[in-house]
Amino acid sequence: MKNLKKFREYHIGKLNTKKAAKIYLEVALEEYEKDQDKASFLQAIRDVAEAQGGLSRLSERTLLNRQNLYKALSAKGNPTIETVGAILQGLGFRLSIQSLSKSAA
């Protein structure tokens, strides 16, 4: 358990830059597109939130209730697109649309 805690601290510490957090969220979203594992995508958002000061701080930035944030970003969470948009904006990001490659379309 001690090694897991050390890894978690290391992992969260690596997400403290905007660039690292962006790449992490992009990869998490790409993985979600492949496997539809919403819990993993929501965990990635929680990880970035933790690296930026935690859900309490995110709650202040988004004006969303802290308990609702915990619920929305839980493994069984089912946040609305408005909530995801507000959360991402609070983390310094936004939702965007990209074209699929011609081979995928």
C-alpha positions as MATLAB code, in Angstrom:
seq = 'MKNLKKFREYHIGKLNTKKAAKIYLEVALEEYEKDQDKASFLQAIRDVAEAQGGLSRLSERTLLNRQNLYKALSAKGNPTIETVGAILQGLGFRLSIQSLSKSAA';
ca = [
       0.000    0.000    0.000;
       2.900    2.328    0.772;
       4.287    1.944   -2.766;
       0.839    2.633   -4.217;
       0.634    5.850   -2.207;
       4.098    6.883   -3.414;
       3.112    6.154   -7.015;
      -0.130    8.125   -6.601;
       1.793   11.118   -5.249;
       4.266   10.844   -8.133;
       1.435   10.528  -10.674;
      -0.482   13.532   -9.349;
       2.752   15.528   -9.144;
       3.360   14.916  -12.840;
      -0.019   16.465  -13.687;
       0.806   19.858  -12.185;
       1.588   21.489  -15.535;
      -1.071   22.542  -18.029;
       0.687   20.615  -20.816;
       0.904   17.356  -18.858;
      -2.710   17.625  -17.708;
      -3.896   18.304  -21.275;
      -2.051   15.299  -22.662;
      -3.363   13.088  -19.849;
      -6.967   14.164  -20.433;
      -6.617   13.757  -24.206;
      -5.320   10.213  -23.800;
      -8.058    9.422  -21.272;
     -10.695   10.668  -23.716;
      -9.181    8.653  -26.576;
      -9.253    5.549  -24.385;
     -12.881    6.280  -23.470;
     -13.727    6.471  -27.177;
     -12.257    2.978  -27.615;
     -13.601    1.152  -24.571;
     -16.446    3.342  -23.216;
     -14.939    3.054  -19.715;
     -16.488    6.204  -18.289;
     -15.135    5.504  -14.802;
     -11.539    5.710  -16.071;
     -12.210    8.988  -17.870;
     -13.819   10.462  -14.760;
     -10.826    9.259  -12.715;
      -8.522   11.143  -15.068;
     -10.526   14.323  -14.476;
     -10.324   13.720  -10.704;
      -6.556   13.220  -10.981;
      -6.117   16.553  -12.748;
      -8.410   18.234  -10.215;
      -6.322   16.790   -7.389;
      -3.134   18.057   -9.024;
      -4.700   21.519   -9.195;
      -5.650   21.663   -5.541;
      -8.454   19.153   -5.112;
     -12.205   19.061   -5.544;
     -12.800   21.753   -2.918;
     -10.762   24.199   -4.965;
     -12.461   23.044   -8.171;
     -15.809   23.597   -6.484;
     -14.843   27.203   -5.767;
     -13.737   27.767   -9.374;
     -16.832   26.190  -10.936;
     -19.414   27.245   -8.336;
     -20.541   23.597   -8.316;
     -21.362   21.984   -4.982;
     -18.380   19.947   -3.716;
     -20.540   16.922   -2.842;
     -22.072   17.019   -6.321;
     -18.579   17.103   -7.828;
     -17.601   14.022   -5.834;
     -20.748   12.262   -7.019;
     -20.399   13.354  -10.663;
     -16.750   12.264  -10.815;
     -17.215    9.008   -8.923;
     -16.780    5.652  -10.662;
     -20.567    5.442  -10.977;
     -20.994    9.114  -11.804;
     -23.083   10.187  -14.754;
     -22.412   13.901  -15.157;
     -24.305   15.953  -17.707;
     -22.459   17.587  -20.560;
     -23.002   20.914  -18.801;
     -21.291   19.586  -15.691;
     -18.370   18.110  -17.644;
     -18.009   21.389  -19.520;
     -18.015   23.396  -16.284;
     -15.505   21.038  -14.677;
     -13.145   21.147  -17.648;
     -13.424   24.937  -17.758;
     -12.634   25.056  -14.038;
      -9.514   23.015  -14.794;
      -8.523   25.399  -17.584;
      -9.753   23.358  -20.538;
     -12.801   23.165  -22.782;
     -14.713   20.670  -24.824;
     -13.886   20.734  -28.530;
     -14.731   18.931  -31.742;
     -12.194   17.353  -34.065;
     -12.689   15.708  -37.433;
     -12.107   12.011  -37.681;
      -9.344   10.951  -40.050;
     -10.590   10.008  -43.532;
      -9.851    6.335  -42.888;
     -12.001    6.399  -39.726;
     -14.880    8.301  -41.334;
];
